Short mmCIF file of C-alpha atoms and ligand atoms in Angstrom, two decimals:
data_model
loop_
_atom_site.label_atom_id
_atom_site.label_comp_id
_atom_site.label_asym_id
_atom_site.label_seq_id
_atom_site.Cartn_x
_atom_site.Cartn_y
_atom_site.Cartn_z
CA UNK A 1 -24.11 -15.42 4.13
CA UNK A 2 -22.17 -13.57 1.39
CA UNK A 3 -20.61 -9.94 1.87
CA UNK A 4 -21.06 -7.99 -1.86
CA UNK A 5 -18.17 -5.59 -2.32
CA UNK A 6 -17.90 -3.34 -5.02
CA UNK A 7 -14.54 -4.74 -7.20
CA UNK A 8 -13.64 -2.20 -9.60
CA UNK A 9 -10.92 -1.46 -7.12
CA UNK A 10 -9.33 -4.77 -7.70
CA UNK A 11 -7.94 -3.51 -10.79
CA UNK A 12 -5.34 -1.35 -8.83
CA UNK A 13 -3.59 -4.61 -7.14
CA UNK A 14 -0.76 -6.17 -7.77
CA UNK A 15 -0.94 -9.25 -9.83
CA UNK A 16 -0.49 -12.57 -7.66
CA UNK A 17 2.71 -13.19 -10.61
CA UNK A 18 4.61 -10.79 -11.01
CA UNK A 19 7.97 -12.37 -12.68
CA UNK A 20 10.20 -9.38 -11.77
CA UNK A 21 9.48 -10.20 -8.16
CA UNK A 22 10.92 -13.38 -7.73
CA UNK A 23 9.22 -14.92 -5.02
CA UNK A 24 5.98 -14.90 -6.74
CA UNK A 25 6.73 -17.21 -9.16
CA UNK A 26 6.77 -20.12 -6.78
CA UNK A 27 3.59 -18.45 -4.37
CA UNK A 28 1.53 -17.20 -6.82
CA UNK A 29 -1.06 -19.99 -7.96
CA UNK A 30 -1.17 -22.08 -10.69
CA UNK A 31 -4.59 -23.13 -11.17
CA UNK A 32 -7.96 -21.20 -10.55
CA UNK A 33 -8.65 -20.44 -7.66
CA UNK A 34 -11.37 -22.77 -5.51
CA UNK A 35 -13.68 -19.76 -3.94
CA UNK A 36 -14.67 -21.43 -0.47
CA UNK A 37 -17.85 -19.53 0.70
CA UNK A 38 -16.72 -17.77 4.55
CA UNK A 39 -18.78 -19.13 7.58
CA UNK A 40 -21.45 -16.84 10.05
CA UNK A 41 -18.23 -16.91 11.95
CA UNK A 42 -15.76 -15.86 10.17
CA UNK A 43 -17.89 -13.14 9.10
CA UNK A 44 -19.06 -11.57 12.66
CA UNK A 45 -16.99 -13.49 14.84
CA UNK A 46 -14.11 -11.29 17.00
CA UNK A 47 -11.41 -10.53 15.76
CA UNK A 48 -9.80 -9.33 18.56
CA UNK A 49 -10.47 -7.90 21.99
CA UNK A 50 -9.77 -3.73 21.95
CA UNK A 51 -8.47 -4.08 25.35
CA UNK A 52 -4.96 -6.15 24.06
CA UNK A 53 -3.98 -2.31 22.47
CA UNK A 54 -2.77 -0.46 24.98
CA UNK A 55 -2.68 3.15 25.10
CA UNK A 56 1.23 3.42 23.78
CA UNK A 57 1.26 0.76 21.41
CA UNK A 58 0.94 3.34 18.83
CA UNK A 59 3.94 5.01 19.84
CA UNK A 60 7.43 3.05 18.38
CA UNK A 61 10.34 5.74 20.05
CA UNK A 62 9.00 4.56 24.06
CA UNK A 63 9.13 0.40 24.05
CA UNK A 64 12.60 0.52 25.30
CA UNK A 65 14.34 1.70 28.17
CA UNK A 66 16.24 4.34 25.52
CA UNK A 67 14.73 6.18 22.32
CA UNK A 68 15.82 4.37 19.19
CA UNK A 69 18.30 6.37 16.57
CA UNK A 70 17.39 8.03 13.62
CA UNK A 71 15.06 10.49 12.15
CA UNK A 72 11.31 10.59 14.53
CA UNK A 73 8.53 11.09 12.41
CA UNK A 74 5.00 10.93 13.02
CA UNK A 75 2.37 8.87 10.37
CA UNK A 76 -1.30 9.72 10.44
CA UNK A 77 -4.00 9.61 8.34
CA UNK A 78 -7.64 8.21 8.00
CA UNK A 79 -8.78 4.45 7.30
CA UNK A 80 -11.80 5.16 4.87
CA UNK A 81 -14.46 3.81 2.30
CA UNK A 82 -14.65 4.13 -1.03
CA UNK A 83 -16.92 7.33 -0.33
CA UNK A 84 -14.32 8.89 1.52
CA UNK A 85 -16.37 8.01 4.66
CA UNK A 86 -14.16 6.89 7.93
CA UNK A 87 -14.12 3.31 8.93
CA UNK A 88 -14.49 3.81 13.07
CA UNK A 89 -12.55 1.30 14.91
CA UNK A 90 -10.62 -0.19 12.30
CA UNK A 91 -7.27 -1.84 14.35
CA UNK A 92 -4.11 -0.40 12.12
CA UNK A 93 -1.01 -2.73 12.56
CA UNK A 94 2.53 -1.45 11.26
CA UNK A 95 5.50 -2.96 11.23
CA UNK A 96 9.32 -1.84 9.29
CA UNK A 97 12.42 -2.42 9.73
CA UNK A 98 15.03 0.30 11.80
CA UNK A 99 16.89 3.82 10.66
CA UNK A 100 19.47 1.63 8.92
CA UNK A 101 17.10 -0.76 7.17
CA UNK A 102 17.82 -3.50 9.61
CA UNK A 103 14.90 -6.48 10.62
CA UNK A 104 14.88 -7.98 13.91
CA UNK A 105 14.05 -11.43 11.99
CA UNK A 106 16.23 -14.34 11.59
CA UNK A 107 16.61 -14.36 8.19
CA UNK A 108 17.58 -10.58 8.03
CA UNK A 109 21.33 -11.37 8.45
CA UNK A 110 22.72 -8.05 5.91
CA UNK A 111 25.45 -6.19 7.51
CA UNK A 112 23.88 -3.49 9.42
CA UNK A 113 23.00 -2.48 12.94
CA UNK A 114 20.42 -3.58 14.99
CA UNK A 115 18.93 -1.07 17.58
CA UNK A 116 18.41 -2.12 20.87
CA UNK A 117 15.85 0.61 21.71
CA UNK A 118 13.62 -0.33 18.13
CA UNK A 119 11.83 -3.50 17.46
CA UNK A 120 9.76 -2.33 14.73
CA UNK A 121 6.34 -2.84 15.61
CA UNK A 122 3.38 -0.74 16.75
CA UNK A 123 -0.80 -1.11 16.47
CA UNK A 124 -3.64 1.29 17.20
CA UNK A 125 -7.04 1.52 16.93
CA UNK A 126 -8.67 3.86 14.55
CA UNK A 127 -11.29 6.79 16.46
CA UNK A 128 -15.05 7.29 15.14
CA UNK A 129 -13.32 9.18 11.91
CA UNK A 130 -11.32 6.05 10.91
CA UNK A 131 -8.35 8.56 12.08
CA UNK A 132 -4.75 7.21 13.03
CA UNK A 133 -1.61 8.15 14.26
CA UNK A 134 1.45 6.54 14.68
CA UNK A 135 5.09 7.53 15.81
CA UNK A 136 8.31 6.27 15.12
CA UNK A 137 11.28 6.76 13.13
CA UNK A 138 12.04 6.75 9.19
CA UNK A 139 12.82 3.11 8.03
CA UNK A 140 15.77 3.17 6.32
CA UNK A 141 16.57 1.00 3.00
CA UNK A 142 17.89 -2.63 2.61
CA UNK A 143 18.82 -5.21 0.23
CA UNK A 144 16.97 -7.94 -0.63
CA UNK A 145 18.59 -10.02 -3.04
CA UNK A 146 15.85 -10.34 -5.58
CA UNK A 147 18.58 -9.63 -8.22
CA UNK A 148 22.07 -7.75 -8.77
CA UNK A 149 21.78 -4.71 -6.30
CA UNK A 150 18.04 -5.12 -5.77
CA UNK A 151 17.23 -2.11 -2.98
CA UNK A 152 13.91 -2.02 -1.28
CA UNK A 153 12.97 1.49 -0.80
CA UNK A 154 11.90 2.70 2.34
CA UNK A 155 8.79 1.46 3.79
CA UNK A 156 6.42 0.95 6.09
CA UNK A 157 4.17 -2.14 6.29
CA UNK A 158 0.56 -2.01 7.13
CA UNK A 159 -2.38 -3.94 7.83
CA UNK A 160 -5.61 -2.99 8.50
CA UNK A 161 -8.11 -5.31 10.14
CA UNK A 162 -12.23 -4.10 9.33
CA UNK A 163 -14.60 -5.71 11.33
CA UNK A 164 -14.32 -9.46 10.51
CA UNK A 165 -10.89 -11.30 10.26
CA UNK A 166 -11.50 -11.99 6.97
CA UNK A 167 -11.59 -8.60 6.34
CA UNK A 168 -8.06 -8.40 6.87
CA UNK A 169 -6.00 -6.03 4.72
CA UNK A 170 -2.25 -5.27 4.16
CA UNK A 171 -0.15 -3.27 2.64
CA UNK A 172 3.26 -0.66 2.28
CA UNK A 173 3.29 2.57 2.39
CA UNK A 174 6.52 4.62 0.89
CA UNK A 175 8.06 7.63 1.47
CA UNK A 176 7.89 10.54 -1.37
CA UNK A 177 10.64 11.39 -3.69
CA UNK A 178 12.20 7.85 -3.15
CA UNK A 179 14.82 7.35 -5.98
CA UNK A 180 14.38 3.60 -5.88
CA UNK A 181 10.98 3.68 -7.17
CA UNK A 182 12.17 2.60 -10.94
CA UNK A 183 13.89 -0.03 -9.61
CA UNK A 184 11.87 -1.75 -7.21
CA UNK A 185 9.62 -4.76 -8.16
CA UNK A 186 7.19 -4.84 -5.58
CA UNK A 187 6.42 -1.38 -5.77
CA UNK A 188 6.14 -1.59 -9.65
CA UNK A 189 4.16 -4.57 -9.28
CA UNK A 190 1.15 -2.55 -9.31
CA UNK A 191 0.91 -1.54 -12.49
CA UNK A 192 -1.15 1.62 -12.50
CA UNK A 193 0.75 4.75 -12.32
CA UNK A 194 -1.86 6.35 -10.11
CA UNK A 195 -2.76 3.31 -7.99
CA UNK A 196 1.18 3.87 -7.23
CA UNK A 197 0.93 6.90 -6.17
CA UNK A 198 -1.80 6.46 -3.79
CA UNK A 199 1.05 4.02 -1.68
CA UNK A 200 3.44 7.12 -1.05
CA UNK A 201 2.24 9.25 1.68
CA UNK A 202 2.63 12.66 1.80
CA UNK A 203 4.57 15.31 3.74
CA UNK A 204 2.58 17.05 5.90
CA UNK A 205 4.21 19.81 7.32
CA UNK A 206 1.33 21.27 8.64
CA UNK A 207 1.47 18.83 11.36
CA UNK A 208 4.85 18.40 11.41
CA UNK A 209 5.96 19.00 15.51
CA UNK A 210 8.87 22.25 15.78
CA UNK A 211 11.70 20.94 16.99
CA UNK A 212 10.85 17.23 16.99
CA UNK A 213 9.14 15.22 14.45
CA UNK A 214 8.20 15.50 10.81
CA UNK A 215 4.73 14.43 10.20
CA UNK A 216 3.89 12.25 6.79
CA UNK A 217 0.02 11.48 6.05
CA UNK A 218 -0.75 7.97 4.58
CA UNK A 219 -4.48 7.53 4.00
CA UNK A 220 -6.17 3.86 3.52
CA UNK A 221 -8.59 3.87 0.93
CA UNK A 222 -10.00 0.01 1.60
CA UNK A 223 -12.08 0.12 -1.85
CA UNK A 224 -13.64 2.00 -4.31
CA UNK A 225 -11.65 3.91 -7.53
CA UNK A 226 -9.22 5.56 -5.11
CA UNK A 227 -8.44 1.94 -3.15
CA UNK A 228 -4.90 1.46 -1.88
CA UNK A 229 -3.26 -1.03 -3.51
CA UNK A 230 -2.93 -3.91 -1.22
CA UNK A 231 -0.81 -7.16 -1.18
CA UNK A 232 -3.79 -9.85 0.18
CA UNK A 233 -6.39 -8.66 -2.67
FE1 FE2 B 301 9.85 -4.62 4.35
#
Protein backbone atom coordinates (compact mmCIF):
# COMPACT_ATOMS: atom_id res chain seq x y z
CA UNK A 1 0.00 0.00 0.00
CA UNK A 2 1.67 3.25 -1.17
CA UNK A 3 0.24 6.87 -0.34
CA UNK A 4 1.02 9.22 -3.77
CA UNK A 5 1.62 12.79 -2.66
CA UNK A 6 2.05 15.49 -4.90
CA UNK A 7 6.09 16.68 -4.30
CA UNK A 8 6.55 19.86 -5.95
CA UNK A 9 6.31 21.20 -2.45
CA UNK A 10 9.46 19.49 -1.45
CA UNK A 11 11.34 22.07 -3.15
CA UNK A 12 10.51 24.64 -0.33
CA UNK A 13 12.43 22.45 2.52
CA UNK A 14 15.33 22.82 4.00
CA UNK A 15 18.17 20.78 2.73
CA UNK A 16 19.07 17.74 5.14
CA UNK A 17 23.00 19.70 4.93
CA UNK A 18 22.98 22.73 5.47
CA UNK A 19 26.83 23.64 6.48
CA UNK A 20 25.91 26.98 8.16
CA UNK A 21 23.89 24.97 10.61
CA UNK A 22 26.29 23.02 12.28
CA UNK A 23 24.61 20.15 13.53
CA UNK A 24 23.67 18.95 10.19
CA UNK A 25 26.83 18.12 9.11
CA UNK A 26 27.13 15.14 11.37
CA UNK A 27 22.92 14.20 11.02
CA UNK A 28 22.40 14.81 7.68
CA UNK A 29 23.12 11.51 5.59
CA UNK A 30 25.81 10.49 3.70
CA UNK A 31 24.67 7.99 1.36
CA UNK A 32 21.24 7.65 -0.52
CA UNK A 33 18.74 7.12 1.17
CA UNK A 34 17.22 3.25 1.47
CA UNK A 35 13.24 4.06 0.84
CA UNK A 36 11.62 1.26 3.14
CA UNK A 37 7.99 0.83 1.80
CA UNK A 38 5.45 1.80 5.23
CA UNK A 39 3.26 -1.18 6.48
CA UNK A 40 -1.03 -1.37 6.41
CA UNK A 41 -0.19 -0.27 9.89
CA UNK A 42 1.70 2.33 9.90
CA UNK A 43 -0.49 3.72 7.38
CA UNK A 44 -4.12 3.43 9.19
CA UNK A 45 -3.06 2.36 12.41
CA UNK A 46 -3.86 5.05 15.56
CA UNK A 47 -1.99 7.40 16.18
CA UNK A 48 -3.34 8.46 19.17
CA UNK A 49 -6.51 8.34 21.20
CA UNK A 50 -8.44 12.10 21.03
CA UNK A 51 -9.43 11.57 24.51
CA UNK A 52 -5.45 12.06 25.97
CA UNK A 53 -6.13 16.11 24.82
CA UNK A 54 -7.92 17.56 27.25
CA UNK A 55 -9.99 20.50 26.90
CA UNK A 56 -7.08 23.11 28.27
CA UNK A 57 -4.19 21.60 26.82
CA UNK A 58 -4.36 24.23 24.27
CA UNK A 59 -4.11 26.87 26.68
CA UNK A 60 -0.11 27.47 27.99
CA UNK A 61 -0.88 30.72 30.71
CA UNK A 62 -3.31 27.99 33.14
CA UNK A 63 -0.87 24.68 33.79
CA UNK A 64 0.39 26.23 36.89
CA UNK A 65 -0.90 27.32 40.02
CA UNK A 66 0.24 31.16 38.79
CA UNK A 67 0.15 32.74 35.12
CA UNK A 68 3.62 32.68 33.63
CA UNK A 69 5.45 36.30 32.87
CA UNK A 70 5.67 37.97 29.80
CA UNK A 71 3.74 39.16 26.88
CA UNK A 72 0.11 36.65 26.38
CA UNK A 73 -0.59 36.19 22.94
CA UNK A 74 -2.93 34.06 21.25
CA UNK A 75 -1.79 31.74 17.86
CA UNK A 76 -4.47 30.51 15.52
CA UNK A 77 -4.79 29.59 12.24
CA UNK A 78 -5.95 26.66 9.92
CA UNK A 79 -4.08 23.21 9.19
CA UNK A 80 -4.87 22.87 5.35
CA UNK A 81 -4.19 21.09 1.90
CA UNK A 82 -2.57 22.16 -0.84
CA UNK A 83 -6.13 23.39 -2.15
CA UNK A 84 -6.54 25.50 0.68
CA UNK A 85 -9.06 22.88 1.95
CA UNK A 86 -8.99 22.23 6.00
CA UNK A 87 -7.51 19.08 7.30
CA UNK A 88 -10.39 18.17 10.20
CA UNK A 89 -8.89 16.64 13.17
CA UNK A 90 -5.40 17.13 12.56
CA UNK A 91 -3.68 16.98 16.44
CA UNK A 92 -1.35 20.39 16.49
CA UNK A 93 1.54 19.99 19.07
CA UNK A 94 3.66 23.21 20.08
CA UNK A 95 6.28 23.54 22.11
CA UNK A 96 9.00 26.95 22.82
CA UNK A 97 10.91 27.96 25.17
CA UNK A 98 9.71 30.97 28.00
CA UNK A 99 9.46 35.09 27.78
CA UNK A 100 13.23 35.13 28.35
CA UNK A 101 14.20 32.43 25.86
CA UNK A 102 14.78 29.93 28.57
CA UNK A 103 14.16 25.72 27.96
CA UNK A 104 13.11 23.60 30.69
CA UNK A 105 15.69 20.89 29.17
CA UNK A 106 18.85 19.77 30.62
CA UNK A 107 21.05 20.87 28.23
CA UNK A 108 19.56 24.48 28.19
CA UNK A 109 21.97 25.67 30.95
CA UNK A 110 22.37 29.77 29.38
CA UNK A 111 22.00 32.26 32.05
CA UNK A 112 18.45 33.12 32.18
CA UNK A 113 15.33 32.54 34.21
CA UNK A 114 13.26 29.75 34.35
CA UNK A 115 9.46 30.31 35.07
CA UNK A 116 7.87 28.30 37.44
CA UNK A 117 4.32 28.96 36.12
CA UNK A 118 5.60 28.02 32.11
CA UNK A 119 6.73 24.70 30.92
CA UNK A 120 6.41 25.31 27.37
CA UNK A 121 4.18 22.89 26.00
CA UNK A 122 0.59 22.74 24.75
CA UNK A 123 -1.50 20.36 21.99
CA UNK A 124 -4.95 20.63 20.47
CA UNK A 125 -6.93 19.13 18.12
CA UNK A 126 -7.85 20.83 14.95
CA UNK A 127 -12.15 21.33 14.39
CA UNK A 128 -13.90 20.14 10.96
CA UNK A 129 -12.09 23.45 9.28
CA UNK A 130 -8.56 22.21 10.18
CA UNK A 131 -8.91 25.47 12.58
CA UNK A 132 -6.57 25.98 15.74
CA UNK A 133 -5.96 28.04 18.49
CA UNK A 134 -3.49 28.21 20.94
CA UNK A 135 -2.55 30.60 23.93
CA UNK A 136 0.45 31.43 25.58
CA UNK A 137 3.07 33.91 25.81
CA UNK A 138 5.79 35.35 23.24
CA UNK A 139 8.98 33.13 23.34
CA UNK A 140 11.67 35.16 23.83
CA UNK A 141 15.28 34.71 22.07
CA UNK A 142 18.35 32.56 23.09
CA UNK A 143 21.72 31.59 22.18
CA UNK A 144 22.68 28.65 20.76
CA UNK A 145 26.20 28.45 20.19
CA UNK A 146 26.23 27.46 16.57
CA UNK A 147 28.95 30.17 16.13
CA UNK A 148 30.26 33.64 17.60
CA UNK A 149 26.94 35.29 18.91
CA UNK A 150 24.66 32.88 17.06
CA UNK A 151 20.88 34.14 18.29
CA UNK A 152 17.89 32.04 17.54
CA UNK A 153 15.06 34.27 16.83
CA UNK A 154 11.94 33.84 18.43
CA UNK A 155 9.98 30.84 17.79
CA UNK A 156 7.55 28.58 18.17
CA UNK A 157 7.87 24.85 17.35
CA UNK A 158 5.19 22.85 15.75
CA UNK A 159 4.15 19.57 14.74
CA UNK A 160 1.32 18.49 13.12
CA UNK A 161 0.22 14.86 13.15
CA UNK A 162 -2.42 13.93 9.81
CA UNK A 163 -4.05 10.86 10.11
CA UNK A 164 -1.29 8.19 10.16
CA UNK A 165 1.91 8.54 12.35
CA UNK A 166 3.84 8.55 9.53
CA UNK A 167 2.23 11.42 8.53
CA UNK A 168 3.89 13.27 11.09
CA UNK A 169 4.99 16.84 10.38
CA UNK A 170 7.09 19.56 12.17
CA UNK A 171 8.06 22.68 12.02
CA UNK A 172 8.80 26.66 13.49
CA UNK A 173 6.92 29.27 13.14
CA UNK A 174 8.52 33.01 13.70
CA UNK A 175 7.38 36.10 14.69
CA UNK A 176 7.27 39.13 11.98
CA UNK A 177 9.73 41.87 11.78
CA UNK A 178 12.36 39.67 13.66
CA UNK A 179 15.81 41.38 13.17
CA UNK A 180 17.62 38.09 13.49
CA UNK A 181 16.31 36.73 10.38
CA UNK A 182 19.79 37.50 8.35
CA UNK A 183 21.53 35.90 10.81
CA UNK A 184 19.95 32.80 11.65
CA UNK A 185 20.87 29.45 9.94
CA UNK A 186 18.00 27.43 10.44
CA UNK A 187 15.69 29.89 9.33
CA UNK A 188 17.88 30.63 6.19
CA UNK A 189 18.19 27.08 5.67
CA UNK A 190 15.29 27.16 3.49
CA UNK A 191 16.41 28.72 0.75
CA UNK A 192 13.40 30.22 -0.98
CA UNK A 193 12.64 33.70 -0.09
CA UNK A 194 8.92 33.04 -0.22
CA UNK A 195 8.90 29.54 1.27
CA UNK A 196 10.47 31.83 4.23
CA UNK A 197 7.99 33.86 4.47
CA UNK A 198 5.26 31.45 4.67
CA UNK A 199 7.12 30.38 8.41
CA UNK A 200 6.40 33.96 9.95
CA UNK A 201 2.91 34.33 11.02
CA UNK A 202 1.14 37.27 10.88
CA UNK A 203 -0.34 39.90 13.21
CA UNK A 204 -3.75 39.70 13.40
CA UNK A 205 -5.17 42.40 15.13
CA UNK A 206 -8.45 41.73 14.16
CA UNK A 207 -8.55 39.09 16.68
CA UNK A 208 -6.34 40.48 18.88
CA UNK A 209 -8.39 40.44 22.65
CA UNK A 210 -8.67 44.51 24.21
CA UNK A 211 -6.96 44.58 27.08
CA UNK A 212 -5.35 41.13 27.07
CA UNK A 213 -3.75 39.31 24.33
CA UNK A 214 -2.37 40.03 20.90
CA UNK A 215 -3.46 37.53 18.42
CA UNK A 216 -0.76 36.24 15.57
CA UNK A 217 -2.17 33.81 12.70
CA UNK A 218 0.21 30.96 11.58
CA UNK A 219 -1.40 28.82 8.89
CA UNK A 220 -0.03 25.10 7.98
CA UNK A 221 0.03 24.56 4.47
CA UNK A 222 1.00 20.51 4.65
CA UNK A 223 1.70 20.45 0.69
CA UNK A 224 1.12 21.84 -2.45
CA UNK A 225 3.06 25.29 -3.96
CA UNK A 226 2.17 27.23 -0.82
CA UNK A 227 3.55 24.17 1.68
CA UNK A 228 5.18 25.28 4.92
CA UNK A 229 8.49 24.55 5.03
CA UNK A 230 9.01 21.76 7.40
CA UNK A 231 12.08 20.21 9.19
CA UNK A 232 11.07 16.11 8.77
CA UNK A 233 10.50 16.50 4.80
FE1 LIG B 1 13.74 26.31 19.72
Amino acid sequence: MTLTYPIESLKAHPARLSPDYRSTIKRSPQKPLVIMRHTLSELSGPVYGHETVREHDHDLTIQHKSEPLGERIIVHGHVLDEDGRGVPNALVELWQANACGRYIHAVDQHPAPLDPNFTGAGRTQADSQGYYRFITIKPGAYPWGNHHNAWRPAHIHFSVFGHAFVSRLVTQMYFPGDPLFPFDPIFNSVTDEKARARMISSFDLENTKPEWALCYRFNIVLRGKNATPMETK
